[in-house]
Amino acid sequence: MEPGASSPLPLRTIRDINAALLADDGFPGDKEAFEADLQRALEGSSEADLTAVATVIVDYRGRIRLYQDPDLDTAVQEGIDLTMRLKQGAQGQ
C-alpha cells in the first residue's frame, strides 16, 4: 500500500499497531522489528516502570502515522533533490 493511501488508523492499542504493521502500513522491516523491540523493552523493564515499553509503542505508532502521511513522498523527494543539488555544488567547487 502506498503511504497516505488510507485514512489514519486509531492505533489505540498494541493490537491496533500490530494490525497496521501486518497490513504493511509501516516502513520496511517495522513488522519484524516491532515485536523484537517490544520484547526487549518488556524484558528490560521492572513491574513498576514500563517507560521503555511505552517508548516502543509511541515510536511505532508515530512511524505508522508518518508512513500514512500523504505528504511523505513529496518531503522525501524534496530531501533527495536537495541532497543532489548540494552534492553537485560541492563537486563543482
Coordinates of C-alpha atoms in Angstrom, one line a residue:
M1 CA 0.0 0.0 0.0
E2 CA 1.3 3.5 -0.8
P3 CA 2.0 5.9 2.0
G4 CA -1.1 8.0 2.7
A5 CA -3.4 5.7 0.7
S6 CA -5.8 5.1 3.7
S7 CA -7.3 7.2 6.4
P8 CA -5.4 7.4 9.7
L9 CA -5.8 4.3 11.9
P10 CA -6.8 4.8 15.5
L11 CA -3.7 3.0 16.9
R12 CA -5.0 3.0 20.4
T13 CA -3.8 -0.5 21.4
I14 CA -0.8 -2.8 20.7
R15 CA -3.2 -4.9 18.7
D16 CA -4.1 -1.9 16.5
I17 CA -0.3 -1.3 16.0
N18 CA 0.3 -4.9 15.2
A19 CA -2.7 -5.0 12.8
A20 CA -1.4 -1.9 11.0
L21 CA 2.1 -3.4 10.6
L22 CA 0.7 -6.7 9.4
A23 CA -1.3 -4.8 6.8
D24 CA 2.0 -3.2 5.6
D25 CA 1.1 0.3 7.0
G26 CA 4.6 0.8 8.2
F27 CA 8.2 1.1 6.9
P28 CA 10.0 -1.9 5.6
G29 CA 11.2 -4.1 8.5
D30 CA 8.9 -2.5 11.0
K31 CA 6.6 -5.5 11.2
E32 CA 9.5 -7.7 12.3
A33 CA 11.3 -5.1 14.4
F34 CA 8.2 -4.1 16.5
E35 CA 7.8 -7.5 18.2
A36 CA 11.6 -7.7 18.9
D37 CA 11.8 -4.2 20.2
L38 CA 8.7 -4.7 22.4
Q39 CA 10.1 -7.9 23.8
R40 CA 13.4 -6.3 24.6
A41 CA 11.7 -3.4 26.3
L42 CA 9.5 -5.7 28.4
E43 CA 12.5 -7.9 29.4
G44 CA 14.4 -4.8 30.5
S45 CA 11.5 -3.2 32.4
S46 CA 10.5 -3.6 36.0
E47 CA 6.9 -4.1 37.0
A48 CA 6.9 -0.6 38.4
D49 CA 8.5 1.1 35.4
L50 CA 7.3 0.4 31.9
T51 CA 8.7 3.5 30.3
A52 CA 10.7 1.6 27.8
V53 CA 7.6 -0.3 26.7
A54 CA 5.6 2.9 26.3
T55 CA 8.5 4.4 24.3
V56 CA 8.4 1.5 21.8
I57 CA 4.7 1.8 21.4
V58 CA 4.8 5.5 20.8
D59 CA 7.7 5.2 18.4
Y60 CA 5.9 2.6 16.2
R61 CA 2.6 4.5 16.4
G62 CA 4.4 7.5 15.1
R63 CA 6.2 5.6 12.4
I64 CA 2.9 4.2 11.1
R65 CA 1.3 7.7 11.1
L66 CA 4.4 9.1 9.3
Y67 CA 4.2 6.3 6.7
Q68 CA 0.5 7.1 6.2
D69 CA 1.1 10.9 5.8
P70 CA 0.1 11.8 2.2
D71 CA 2.9 14.4 2.1
L72 CA 5.7 11.9 3.0
D73 CA 6.6 11.1 -0.6
T74 CA 6.9 14.8 -1.5
A75 CA 9.0 15.5 1.5
V76 CA 11.3 12.6 0.8
Q77 CA 11.7 13.6 -2.9
E78 CA 12.5 17.2 -1.8
G79 CA 15.2 15.9 0.5
I80 CA 16.7 13.8 -2.3
D81 CA 16.6 16.7 -4.7
L82 CA 18.3 19.0 -2.1
T83 CA 20.9 16.4 -1.4
M84 CA 21.7 16.0 -5.1
R85 CA 22.0 19.8 -5.5
L86 CA 24.3 20.1 -2.5
K87 CA 26.4 17.2 -3.8
Q88 CA 26.6 18.7 -7.3
G89 CA 27.5 22.1 -5.8
A90 CA 30.3 20.6 -3.7
Q91 CA 31.7 18.8 -6.7
G92 CA 31.8 22.0 -8.7
Q93 CA 33.9 23.8 -6.2

